[in-house]
mmCIF file of N, CA, C and O in Angstrom:
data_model
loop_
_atom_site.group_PDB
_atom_site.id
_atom_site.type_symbol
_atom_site.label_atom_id
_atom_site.label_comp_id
_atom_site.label_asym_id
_atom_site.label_seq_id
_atom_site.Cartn_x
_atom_site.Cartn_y
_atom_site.Cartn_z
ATOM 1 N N UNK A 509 -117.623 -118.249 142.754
ATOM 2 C CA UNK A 509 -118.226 -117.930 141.484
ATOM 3 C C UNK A 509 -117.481 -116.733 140.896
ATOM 4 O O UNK A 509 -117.318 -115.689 141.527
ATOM 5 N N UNK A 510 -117.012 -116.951 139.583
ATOM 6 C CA UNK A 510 -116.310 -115.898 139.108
ATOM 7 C C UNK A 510 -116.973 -114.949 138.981
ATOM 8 O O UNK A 510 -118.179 -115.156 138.854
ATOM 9 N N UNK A 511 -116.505 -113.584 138.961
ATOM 10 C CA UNK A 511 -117.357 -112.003 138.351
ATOM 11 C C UNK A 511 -117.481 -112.118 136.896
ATOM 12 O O UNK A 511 -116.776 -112.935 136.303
ATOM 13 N N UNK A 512 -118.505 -111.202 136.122
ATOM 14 C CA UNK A 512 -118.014 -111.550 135.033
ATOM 15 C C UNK A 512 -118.677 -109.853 134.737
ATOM 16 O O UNK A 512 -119.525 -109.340 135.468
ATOM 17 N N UNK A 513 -118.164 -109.283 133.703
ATOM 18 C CA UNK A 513 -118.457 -108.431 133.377
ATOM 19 C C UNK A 513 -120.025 -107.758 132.729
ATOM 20 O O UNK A 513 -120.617 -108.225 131.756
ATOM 21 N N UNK A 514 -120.495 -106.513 133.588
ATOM 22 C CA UNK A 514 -122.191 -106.851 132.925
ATOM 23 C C UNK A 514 -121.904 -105.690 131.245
ATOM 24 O O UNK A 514 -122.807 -105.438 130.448
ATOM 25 N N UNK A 515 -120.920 -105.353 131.160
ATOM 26 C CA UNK A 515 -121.011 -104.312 129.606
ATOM 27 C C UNK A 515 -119.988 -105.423 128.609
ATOM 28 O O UNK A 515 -119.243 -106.358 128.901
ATOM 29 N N UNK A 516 -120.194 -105.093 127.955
ATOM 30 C CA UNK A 516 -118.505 -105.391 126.643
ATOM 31 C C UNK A 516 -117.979 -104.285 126.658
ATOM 32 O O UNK A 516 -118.421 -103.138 126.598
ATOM 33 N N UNK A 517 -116.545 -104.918 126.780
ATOM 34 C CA UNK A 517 -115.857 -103.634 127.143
ATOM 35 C C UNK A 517 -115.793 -102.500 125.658
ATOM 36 O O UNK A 517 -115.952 -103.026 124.557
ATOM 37 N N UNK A 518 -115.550 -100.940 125.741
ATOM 38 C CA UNK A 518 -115.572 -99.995 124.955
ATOM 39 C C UNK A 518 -114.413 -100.179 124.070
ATOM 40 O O UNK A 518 -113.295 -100.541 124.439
ATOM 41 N N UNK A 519 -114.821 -99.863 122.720
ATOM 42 C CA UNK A 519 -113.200 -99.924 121.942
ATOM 43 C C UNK A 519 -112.456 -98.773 122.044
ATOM 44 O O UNK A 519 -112.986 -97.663 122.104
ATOM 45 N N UNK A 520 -110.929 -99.004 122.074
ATOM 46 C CA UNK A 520 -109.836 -98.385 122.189
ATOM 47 C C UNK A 520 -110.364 -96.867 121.729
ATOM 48 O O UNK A 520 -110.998 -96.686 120.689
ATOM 49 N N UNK A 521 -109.977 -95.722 122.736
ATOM 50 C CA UNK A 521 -109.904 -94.149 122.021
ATOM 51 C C UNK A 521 -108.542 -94.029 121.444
ATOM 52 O O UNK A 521 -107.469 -94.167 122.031
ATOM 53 N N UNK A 522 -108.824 -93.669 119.841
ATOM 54 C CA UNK A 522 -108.046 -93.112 119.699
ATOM 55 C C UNK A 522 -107.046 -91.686 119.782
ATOM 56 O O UNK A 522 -107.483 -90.578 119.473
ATOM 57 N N UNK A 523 -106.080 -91.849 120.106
ATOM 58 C CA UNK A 523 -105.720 -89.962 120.602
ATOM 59 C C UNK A 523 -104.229 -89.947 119.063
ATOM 60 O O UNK A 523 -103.705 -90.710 118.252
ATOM 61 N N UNK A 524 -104.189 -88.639 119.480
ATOM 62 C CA UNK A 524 -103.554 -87.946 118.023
ATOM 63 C C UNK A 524 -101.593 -87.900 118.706
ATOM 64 O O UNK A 524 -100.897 -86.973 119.120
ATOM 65 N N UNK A 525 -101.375 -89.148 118.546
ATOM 66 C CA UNK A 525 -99.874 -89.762 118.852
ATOM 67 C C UNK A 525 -98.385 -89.130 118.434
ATOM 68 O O UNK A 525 -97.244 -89.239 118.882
ATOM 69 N N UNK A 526 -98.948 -88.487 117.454
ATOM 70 C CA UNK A 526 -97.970 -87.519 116.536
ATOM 71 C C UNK A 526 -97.764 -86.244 117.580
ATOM 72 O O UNK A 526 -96.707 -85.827 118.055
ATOM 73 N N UNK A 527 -99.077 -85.777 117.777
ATOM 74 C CA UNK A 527 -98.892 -84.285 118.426
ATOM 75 C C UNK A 527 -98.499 -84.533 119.710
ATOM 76 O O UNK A 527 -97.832 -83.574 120.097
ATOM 77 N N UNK A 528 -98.650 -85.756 120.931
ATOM 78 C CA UNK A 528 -98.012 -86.144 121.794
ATOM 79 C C UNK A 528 -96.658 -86.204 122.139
ATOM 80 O O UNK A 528 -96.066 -85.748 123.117
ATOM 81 N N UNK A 529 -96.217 -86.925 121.051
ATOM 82 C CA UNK A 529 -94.692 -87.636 120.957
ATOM 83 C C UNK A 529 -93.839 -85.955 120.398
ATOM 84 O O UNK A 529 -92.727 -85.649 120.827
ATOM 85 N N UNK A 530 -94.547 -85.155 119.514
ATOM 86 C CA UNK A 530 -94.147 -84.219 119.006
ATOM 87 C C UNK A 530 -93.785 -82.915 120.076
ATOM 88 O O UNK A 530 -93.002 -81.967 120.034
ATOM 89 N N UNK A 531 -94.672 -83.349 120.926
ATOM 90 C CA UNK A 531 -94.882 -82.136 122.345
ATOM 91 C C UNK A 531 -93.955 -82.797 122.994
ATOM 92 O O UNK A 531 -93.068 -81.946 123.053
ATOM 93 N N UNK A 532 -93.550 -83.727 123.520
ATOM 94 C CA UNK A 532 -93.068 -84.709 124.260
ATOM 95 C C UNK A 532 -91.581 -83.960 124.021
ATOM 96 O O UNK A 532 -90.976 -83.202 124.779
ATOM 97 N N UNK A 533 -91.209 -84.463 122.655
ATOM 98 C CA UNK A 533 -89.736 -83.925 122.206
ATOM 99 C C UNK A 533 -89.245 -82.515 122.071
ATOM 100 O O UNK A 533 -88.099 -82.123 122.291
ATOM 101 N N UNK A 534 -89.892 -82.073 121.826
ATOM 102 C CA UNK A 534 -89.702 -80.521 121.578
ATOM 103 C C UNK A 534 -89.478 -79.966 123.271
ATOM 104 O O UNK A 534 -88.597 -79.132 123.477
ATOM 105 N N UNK A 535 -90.153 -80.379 124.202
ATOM 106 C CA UNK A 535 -90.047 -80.046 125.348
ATOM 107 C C UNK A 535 -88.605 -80.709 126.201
ATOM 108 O O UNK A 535 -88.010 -80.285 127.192
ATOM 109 N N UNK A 536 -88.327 -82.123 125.188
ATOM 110 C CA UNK A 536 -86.814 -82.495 126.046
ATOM 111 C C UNK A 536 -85.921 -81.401 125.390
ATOM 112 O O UNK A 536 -84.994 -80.907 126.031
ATOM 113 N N UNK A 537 -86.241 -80.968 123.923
ATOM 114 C CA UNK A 537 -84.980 -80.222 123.266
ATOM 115 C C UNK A 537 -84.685 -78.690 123.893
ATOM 116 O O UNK A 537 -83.637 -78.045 123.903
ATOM 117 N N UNK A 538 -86.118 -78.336 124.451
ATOM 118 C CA UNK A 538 -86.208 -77.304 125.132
ATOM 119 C C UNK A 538 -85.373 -76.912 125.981
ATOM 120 O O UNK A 538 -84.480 -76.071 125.878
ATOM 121 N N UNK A 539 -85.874 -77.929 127.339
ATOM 122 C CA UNK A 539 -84.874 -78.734 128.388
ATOM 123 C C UNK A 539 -83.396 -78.223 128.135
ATOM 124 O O UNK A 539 -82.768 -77.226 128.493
ATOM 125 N N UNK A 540 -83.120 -79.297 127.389
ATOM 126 C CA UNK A 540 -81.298 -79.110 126.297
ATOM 127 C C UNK A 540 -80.784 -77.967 126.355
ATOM 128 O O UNK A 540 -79.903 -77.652 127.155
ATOM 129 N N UNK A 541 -81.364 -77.117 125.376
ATOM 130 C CA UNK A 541 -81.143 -75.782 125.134
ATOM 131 C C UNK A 541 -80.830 -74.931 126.343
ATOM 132 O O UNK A 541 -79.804 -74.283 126.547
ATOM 133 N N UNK A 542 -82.110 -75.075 127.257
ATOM 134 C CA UNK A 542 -81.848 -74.093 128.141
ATOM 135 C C UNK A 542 -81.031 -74.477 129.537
ATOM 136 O O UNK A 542 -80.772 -73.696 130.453
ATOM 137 N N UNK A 543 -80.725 -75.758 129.462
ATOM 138 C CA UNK A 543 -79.695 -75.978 130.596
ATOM 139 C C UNK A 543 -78.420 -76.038 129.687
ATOM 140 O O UNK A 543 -77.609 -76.725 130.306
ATOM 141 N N UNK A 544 -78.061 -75.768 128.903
ATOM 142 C CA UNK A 544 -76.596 -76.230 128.393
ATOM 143 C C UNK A 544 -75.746 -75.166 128.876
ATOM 144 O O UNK A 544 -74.545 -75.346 129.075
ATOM 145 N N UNK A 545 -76.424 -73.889 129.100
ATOM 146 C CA UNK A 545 -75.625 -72.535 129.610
ATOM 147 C C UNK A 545 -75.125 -72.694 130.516
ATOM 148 O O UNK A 545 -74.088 -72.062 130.718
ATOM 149 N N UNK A 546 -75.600 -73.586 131.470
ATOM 150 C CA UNK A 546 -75.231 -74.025 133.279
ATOM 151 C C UNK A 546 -74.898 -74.670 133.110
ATOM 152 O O UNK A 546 -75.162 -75.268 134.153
ATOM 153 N N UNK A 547 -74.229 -75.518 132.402
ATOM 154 C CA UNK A 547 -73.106 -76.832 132.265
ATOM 155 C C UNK A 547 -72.156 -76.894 133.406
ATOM 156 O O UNK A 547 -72.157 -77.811 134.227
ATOM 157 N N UNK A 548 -71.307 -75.833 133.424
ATOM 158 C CA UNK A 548 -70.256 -75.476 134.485
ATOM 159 C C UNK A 548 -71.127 -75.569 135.690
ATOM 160 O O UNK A 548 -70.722 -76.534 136.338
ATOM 161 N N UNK A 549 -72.129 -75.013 136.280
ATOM 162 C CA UNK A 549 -72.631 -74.804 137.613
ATOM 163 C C UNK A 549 -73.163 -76.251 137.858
ATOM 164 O O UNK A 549 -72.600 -76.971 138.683
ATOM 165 N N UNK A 550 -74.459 -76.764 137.007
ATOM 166 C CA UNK A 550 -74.742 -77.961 137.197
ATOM 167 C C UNK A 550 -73.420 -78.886 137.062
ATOM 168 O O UNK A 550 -72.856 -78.282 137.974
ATOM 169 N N UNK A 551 -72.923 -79.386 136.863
ATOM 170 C CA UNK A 551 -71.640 -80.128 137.207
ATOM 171 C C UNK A 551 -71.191 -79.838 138.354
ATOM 172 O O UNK A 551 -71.219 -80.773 139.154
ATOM 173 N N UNK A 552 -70.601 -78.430 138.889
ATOM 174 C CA UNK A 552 -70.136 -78.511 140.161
ATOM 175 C C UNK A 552 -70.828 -78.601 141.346
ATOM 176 O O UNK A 552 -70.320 -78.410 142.451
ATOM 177 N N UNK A 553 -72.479 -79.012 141.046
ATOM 178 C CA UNK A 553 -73.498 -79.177 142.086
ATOM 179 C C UNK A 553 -73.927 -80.963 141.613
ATOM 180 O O UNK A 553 -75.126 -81.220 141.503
ATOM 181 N N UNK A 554 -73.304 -81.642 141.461
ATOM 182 C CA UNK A 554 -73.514 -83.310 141.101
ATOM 183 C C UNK A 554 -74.510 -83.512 139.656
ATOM 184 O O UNK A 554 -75.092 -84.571 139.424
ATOM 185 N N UNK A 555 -74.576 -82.433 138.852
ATOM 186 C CA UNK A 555 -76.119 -82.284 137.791
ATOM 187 C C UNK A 555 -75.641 -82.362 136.706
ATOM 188 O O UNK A 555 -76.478 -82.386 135.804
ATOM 189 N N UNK A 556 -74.616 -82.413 136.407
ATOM 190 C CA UNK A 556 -73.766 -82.480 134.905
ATOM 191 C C UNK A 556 -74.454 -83.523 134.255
ATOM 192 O O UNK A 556 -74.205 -83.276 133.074
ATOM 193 N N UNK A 557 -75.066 -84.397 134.269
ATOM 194 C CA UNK A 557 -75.549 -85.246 133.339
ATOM 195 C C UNK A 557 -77.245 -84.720 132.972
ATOM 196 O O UNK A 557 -78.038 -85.597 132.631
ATOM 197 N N UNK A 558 -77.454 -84.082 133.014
ATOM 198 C CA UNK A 558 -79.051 -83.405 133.133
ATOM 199 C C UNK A 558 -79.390 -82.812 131.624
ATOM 200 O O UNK A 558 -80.362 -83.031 130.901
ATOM 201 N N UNK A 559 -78.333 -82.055 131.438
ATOM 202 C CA UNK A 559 -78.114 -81.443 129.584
ATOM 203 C C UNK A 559 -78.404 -82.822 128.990
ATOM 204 O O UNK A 559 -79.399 -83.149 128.345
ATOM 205 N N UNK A 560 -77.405 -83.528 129.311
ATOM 206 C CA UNK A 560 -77.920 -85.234 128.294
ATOM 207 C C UNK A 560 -78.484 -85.609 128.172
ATOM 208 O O UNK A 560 -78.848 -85.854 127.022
ATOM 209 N N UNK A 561 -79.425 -86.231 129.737
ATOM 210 C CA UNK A 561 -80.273 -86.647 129.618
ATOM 211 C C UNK A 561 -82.016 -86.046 128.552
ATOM 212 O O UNK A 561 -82.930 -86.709 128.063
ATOM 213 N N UNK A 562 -81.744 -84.555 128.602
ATOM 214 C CA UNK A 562 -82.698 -84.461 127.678
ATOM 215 C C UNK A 562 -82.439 -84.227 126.705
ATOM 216 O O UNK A 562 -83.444 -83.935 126.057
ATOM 217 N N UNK A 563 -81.213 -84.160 125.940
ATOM 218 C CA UNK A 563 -80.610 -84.861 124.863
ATOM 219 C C UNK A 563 -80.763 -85.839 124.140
ATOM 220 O O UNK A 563 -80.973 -85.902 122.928
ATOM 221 N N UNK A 564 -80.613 -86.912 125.185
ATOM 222 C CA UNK A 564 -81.095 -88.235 125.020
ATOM 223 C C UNK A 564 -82.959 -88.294 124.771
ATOM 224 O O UNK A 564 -83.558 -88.977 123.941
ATOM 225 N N UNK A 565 -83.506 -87.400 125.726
ATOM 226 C CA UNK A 565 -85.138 -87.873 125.788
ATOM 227 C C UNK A 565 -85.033 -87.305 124.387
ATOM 228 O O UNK A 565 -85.270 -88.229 123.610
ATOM 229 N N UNK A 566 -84.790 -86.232 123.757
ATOM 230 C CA UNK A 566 -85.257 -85.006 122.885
ATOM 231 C C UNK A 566 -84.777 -86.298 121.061
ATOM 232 O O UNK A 566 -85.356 -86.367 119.977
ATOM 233 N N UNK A 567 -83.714 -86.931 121.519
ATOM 234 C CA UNK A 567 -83.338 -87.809 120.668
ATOM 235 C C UNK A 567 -83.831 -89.196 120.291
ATOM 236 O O UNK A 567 -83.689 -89.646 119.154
ATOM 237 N N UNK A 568 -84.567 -90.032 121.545
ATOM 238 C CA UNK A 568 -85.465 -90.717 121.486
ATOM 239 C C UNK A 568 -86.617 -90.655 121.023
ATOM 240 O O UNK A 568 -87.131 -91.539 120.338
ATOM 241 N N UNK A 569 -87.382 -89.116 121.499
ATOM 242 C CA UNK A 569 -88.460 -88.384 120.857
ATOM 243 C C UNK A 569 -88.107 -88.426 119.417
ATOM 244 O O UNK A 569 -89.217 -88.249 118.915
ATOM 245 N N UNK A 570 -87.400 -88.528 118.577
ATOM 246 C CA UNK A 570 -87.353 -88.286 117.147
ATOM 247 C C UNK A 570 -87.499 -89.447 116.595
ATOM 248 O O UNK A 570 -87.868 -89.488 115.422
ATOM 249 N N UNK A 571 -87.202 -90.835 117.430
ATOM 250 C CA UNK A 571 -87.081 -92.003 116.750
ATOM 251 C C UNK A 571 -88.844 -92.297 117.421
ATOM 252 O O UNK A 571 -89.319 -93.256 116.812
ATOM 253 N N UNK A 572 -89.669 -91.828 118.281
ATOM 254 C CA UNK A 572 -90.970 -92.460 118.424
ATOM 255 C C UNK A 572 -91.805 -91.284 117.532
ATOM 256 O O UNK A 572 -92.878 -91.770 117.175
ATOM 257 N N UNK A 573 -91.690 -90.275 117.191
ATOM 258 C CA UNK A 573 -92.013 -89.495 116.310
ATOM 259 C C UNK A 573 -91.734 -90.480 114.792
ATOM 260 O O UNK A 573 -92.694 -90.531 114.023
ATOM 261 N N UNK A 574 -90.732 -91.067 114.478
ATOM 262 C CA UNK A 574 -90.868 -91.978 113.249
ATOM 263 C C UNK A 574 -92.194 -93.143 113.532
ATOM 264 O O UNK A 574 -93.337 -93.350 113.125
ATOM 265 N N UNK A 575 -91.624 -93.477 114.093
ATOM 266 C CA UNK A 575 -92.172 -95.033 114.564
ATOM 267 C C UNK A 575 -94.201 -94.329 114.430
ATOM 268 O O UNK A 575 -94.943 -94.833 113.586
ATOM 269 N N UNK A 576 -94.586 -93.481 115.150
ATOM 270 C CA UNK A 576 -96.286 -92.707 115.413
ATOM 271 C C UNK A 576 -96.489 -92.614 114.153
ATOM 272 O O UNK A 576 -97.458 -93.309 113.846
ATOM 273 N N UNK A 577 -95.739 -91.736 112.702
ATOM 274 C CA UNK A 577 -95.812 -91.296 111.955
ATOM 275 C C UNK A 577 -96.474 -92.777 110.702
ATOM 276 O O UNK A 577 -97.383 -92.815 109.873
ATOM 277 N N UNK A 578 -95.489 -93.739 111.154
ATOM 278 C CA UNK A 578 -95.388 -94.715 110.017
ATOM 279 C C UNK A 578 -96.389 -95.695 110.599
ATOM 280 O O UNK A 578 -96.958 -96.418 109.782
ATOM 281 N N UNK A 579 -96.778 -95.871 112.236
ATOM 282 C CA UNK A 579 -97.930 -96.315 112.260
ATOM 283 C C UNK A 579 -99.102 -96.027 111.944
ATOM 284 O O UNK A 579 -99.707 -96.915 111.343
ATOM 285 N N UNK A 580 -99.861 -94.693 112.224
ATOM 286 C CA UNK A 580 -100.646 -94.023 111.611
ATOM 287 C C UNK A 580 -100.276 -93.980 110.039
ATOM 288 O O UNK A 580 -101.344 -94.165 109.457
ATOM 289 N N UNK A 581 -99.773 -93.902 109.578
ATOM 290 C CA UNK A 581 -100.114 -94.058 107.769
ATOM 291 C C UNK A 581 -100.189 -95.886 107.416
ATOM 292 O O UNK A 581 -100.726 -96.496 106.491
ATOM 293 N N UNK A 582 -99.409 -96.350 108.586
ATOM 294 C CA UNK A 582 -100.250 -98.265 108.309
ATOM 295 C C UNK A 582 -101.177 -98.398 108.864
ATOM 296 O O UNK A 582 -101.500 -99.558 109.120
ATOM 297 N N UNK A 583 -101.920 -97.457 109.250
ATOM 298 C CA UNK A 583 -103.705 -97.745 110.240
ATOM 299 C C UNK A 583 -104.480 -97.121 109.040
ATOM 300 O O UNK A 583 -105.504 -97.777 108.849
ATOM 301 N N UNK A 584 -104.301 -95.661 107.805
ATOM 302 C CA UNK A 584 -104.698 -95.061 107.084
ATOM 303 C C UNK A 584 -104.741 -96.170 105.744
ATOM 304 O O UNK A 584 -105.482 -95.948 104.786
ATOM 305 N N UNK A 585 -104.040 -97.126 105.796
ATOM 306 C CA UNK A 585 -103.518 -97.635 104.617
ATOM 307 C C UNK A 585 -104.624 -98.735 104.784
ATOM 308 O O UNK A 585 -105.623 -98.881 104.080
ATOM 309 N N UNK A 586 -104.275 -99.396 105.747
ATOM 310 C CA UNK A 586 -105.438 -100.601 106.081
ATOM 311 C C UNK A 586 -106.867 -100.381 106.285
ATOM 312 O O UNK A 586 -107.644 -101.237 105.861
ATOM 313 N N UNK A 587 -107.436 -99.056 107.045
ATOM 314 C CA UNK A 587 -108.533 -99.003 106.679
ATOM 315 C C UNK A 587 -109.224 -98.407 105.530
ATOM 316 O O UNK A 587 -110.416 -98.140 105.383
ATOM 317 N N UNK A 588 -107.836 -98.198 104.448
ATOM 318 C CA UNK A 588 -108.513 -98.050 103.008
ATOM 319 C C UNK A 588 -108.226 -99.157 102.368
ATOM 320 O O UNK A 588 -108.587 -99.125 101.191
ATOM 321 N N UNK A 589 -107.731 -100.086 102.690
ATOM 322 C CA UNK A 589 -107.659 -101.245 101.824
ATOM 323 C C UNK A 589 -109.192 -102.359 102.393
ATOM 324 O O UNK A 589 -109.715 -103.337 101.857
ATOM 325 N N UNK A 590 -109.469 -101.679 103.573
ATOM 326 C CA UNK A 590 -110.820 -102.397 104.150
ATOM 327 C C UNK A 590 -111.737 -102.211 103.314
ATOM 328 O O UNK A 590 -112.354 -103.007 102.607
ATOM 329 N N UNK A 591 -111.824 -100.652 103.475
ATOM 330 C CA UNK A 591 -112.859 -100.326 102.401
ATOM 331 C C UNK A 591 -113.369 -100.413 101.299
ATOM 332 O O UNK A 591 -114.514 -100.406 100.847
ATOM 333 N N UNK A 592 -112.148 -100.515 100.837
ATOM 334 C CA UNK A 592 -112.300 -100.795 99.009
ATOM 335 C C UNK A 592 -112.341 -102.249 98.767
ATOM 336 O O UNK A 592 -112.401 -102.705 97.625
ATOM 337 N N UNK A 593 -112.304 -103.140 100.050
ATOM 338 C CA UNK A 593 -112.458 -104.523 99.870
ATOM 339 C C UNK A 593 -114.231 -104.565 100.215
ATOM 340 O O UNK A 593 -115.130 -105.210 99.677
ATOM 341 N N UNK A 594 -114.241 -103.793 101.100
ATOM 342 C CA UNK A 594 -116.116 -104.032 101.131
ATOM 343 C C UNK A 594 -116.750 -103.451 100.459
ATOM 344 O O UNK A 594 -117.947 -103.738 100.444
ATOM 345 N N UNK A 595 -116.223 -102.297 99.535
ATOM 346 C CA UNK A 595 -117.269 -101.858 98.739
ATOM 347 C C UNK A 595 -116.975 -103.429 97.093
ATOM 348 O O UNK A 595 -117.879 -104.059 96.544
ATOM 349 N N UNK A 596 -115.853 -103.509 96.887
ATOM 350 C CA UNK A 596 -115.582 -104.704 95.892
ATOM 351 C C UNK A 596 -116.778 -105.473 96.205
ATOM 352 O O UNK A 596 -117.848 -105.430 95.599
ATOM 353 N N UNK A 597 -116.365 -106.452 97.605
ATOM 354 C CA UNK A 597 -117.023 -107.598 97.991
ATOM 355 C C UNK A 597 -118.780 -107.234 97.805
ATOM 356 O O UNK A 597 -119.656 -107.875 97.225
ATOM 357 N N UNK A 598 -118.837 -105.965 98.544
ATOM 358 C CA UNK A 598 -120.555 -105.776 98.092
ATOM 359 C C UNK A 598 -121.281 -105.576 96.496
ATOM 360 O O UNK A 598 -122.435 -105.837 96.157
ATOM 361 N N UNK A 599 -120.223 -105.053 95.734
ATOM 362 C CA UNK A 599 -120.574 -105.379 94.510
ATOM 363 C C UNK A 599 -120.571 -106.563 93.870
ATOM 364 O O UNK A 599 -121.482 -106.909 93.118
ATOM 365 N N UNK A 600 -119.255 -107.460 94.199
ATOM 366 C CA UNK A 600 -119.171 -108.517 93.544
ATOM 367 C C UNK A 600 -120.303 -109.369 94.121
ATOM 368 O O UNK A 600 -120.207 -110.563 93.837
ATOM 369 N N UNK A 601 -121.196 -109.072 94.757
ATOM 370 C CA UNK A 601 -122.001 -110.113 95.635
ATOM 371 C C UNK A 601 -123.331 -110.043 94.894
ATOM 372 O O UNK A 601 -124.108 -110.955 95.175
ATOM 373 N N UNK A 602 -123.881 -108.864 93.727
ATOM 374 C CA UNK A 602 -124.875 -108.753 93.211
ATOM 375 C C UNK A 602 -124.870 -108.820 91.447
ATOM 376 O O UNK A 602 -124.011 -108.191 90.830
ATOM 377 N N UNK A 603 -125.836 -109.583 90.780
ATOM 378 C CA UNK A 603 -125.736 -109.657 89.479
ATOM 379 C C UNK A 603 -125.627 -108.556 88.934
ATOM 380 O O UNK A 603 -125.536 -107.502 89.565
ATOM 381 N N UNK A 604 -125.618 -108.668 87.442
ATOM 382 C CA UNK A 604 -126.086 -107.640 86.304
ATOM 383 C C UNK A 604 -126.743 -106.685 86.927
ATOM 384 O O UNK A 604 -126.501 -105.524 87.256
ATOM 385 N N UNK A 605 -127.960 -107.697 87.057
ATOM 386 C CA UNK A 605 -129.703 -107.141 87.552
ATOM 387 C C UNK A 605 -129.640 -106.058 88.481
ATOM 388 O O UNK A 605 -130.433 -105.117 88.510
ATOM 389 N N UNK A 606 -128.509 -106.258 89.359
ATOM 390 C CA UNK A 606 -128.434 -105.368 90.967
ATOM 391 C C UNK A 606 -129.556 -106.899 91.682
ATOM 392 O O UNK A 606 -130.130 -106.438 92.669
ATOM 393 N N UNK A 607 -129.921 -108.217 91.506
ATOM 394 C CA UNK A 607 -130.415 -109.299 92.306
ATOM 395 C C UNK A 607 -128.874 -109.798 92.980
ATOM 396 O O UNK A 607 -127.723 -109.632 92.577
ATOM 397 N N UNK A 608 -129.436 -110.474 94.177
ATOM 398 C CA UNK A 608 -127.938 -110.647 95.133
ATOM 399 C C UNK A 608 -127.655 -111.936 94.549
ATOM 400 O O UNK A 608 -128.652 -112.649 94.657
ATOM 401 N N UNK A 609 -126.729 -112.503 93.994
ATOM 402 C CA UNK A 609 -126.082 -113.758 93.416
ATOM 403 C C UNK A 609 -126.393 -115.164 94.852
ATOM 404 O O UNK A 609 -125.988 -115.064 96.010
ATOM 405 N N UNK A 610 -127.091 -116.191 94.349
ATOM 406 C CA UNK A 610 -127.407 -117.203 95.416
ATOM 407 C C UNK A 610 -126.449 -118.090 95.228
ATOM 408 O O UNK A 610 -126.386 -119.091 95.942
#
């Protein structure tokens, strides 16, 4: 007999994706910055690729920083185009009178 779940599951939390991705990057560029001085040492200890790599993260971070930015203003966009469709639809649904159209 299958399990089946005794709740419906909770809807999605939303968390603030911008300030994530924003912390995220700033901390690879950090990274960057402060190992680039040891270039010479990290290299002659096998680590020379380490500056890059958060180069690379700190540079990726800028392209998911687009991507958070432009999703959140298409989540802002749609639930105002919701809205202004249900406040429409609830008006268009009642006469003159304010009686609900049958």
């Amino acid at each position: 007999m299958p399990k089946t779940a005794l709740r419906s599951a909770p809807p999605p939390l939303e968390g603030n994706d911008v300030a994530i991705v924003g912390t995220g990057t700033v901390l690879w560029f950090v990274g960057f910055v402060a190992l680039v001085p040891f270039q010479g040492w990290l290299s002659d200890h096998g680590h020379g690729t380490w500056p890059w790599i958060c180069l690379s993260g700190g540079l990726l971070g800028l392209i998911g920083l687009k991507y958070c930015t432009a999703r959140r203003a298409a989540i802002r966009r749609a639930r105002a185009a919701a809205e202004t469709a249900g406040a429409t639809g609830a008006a268009g649904a009642t006469g003159a009178s304010g009686e609900a159209a049958l």
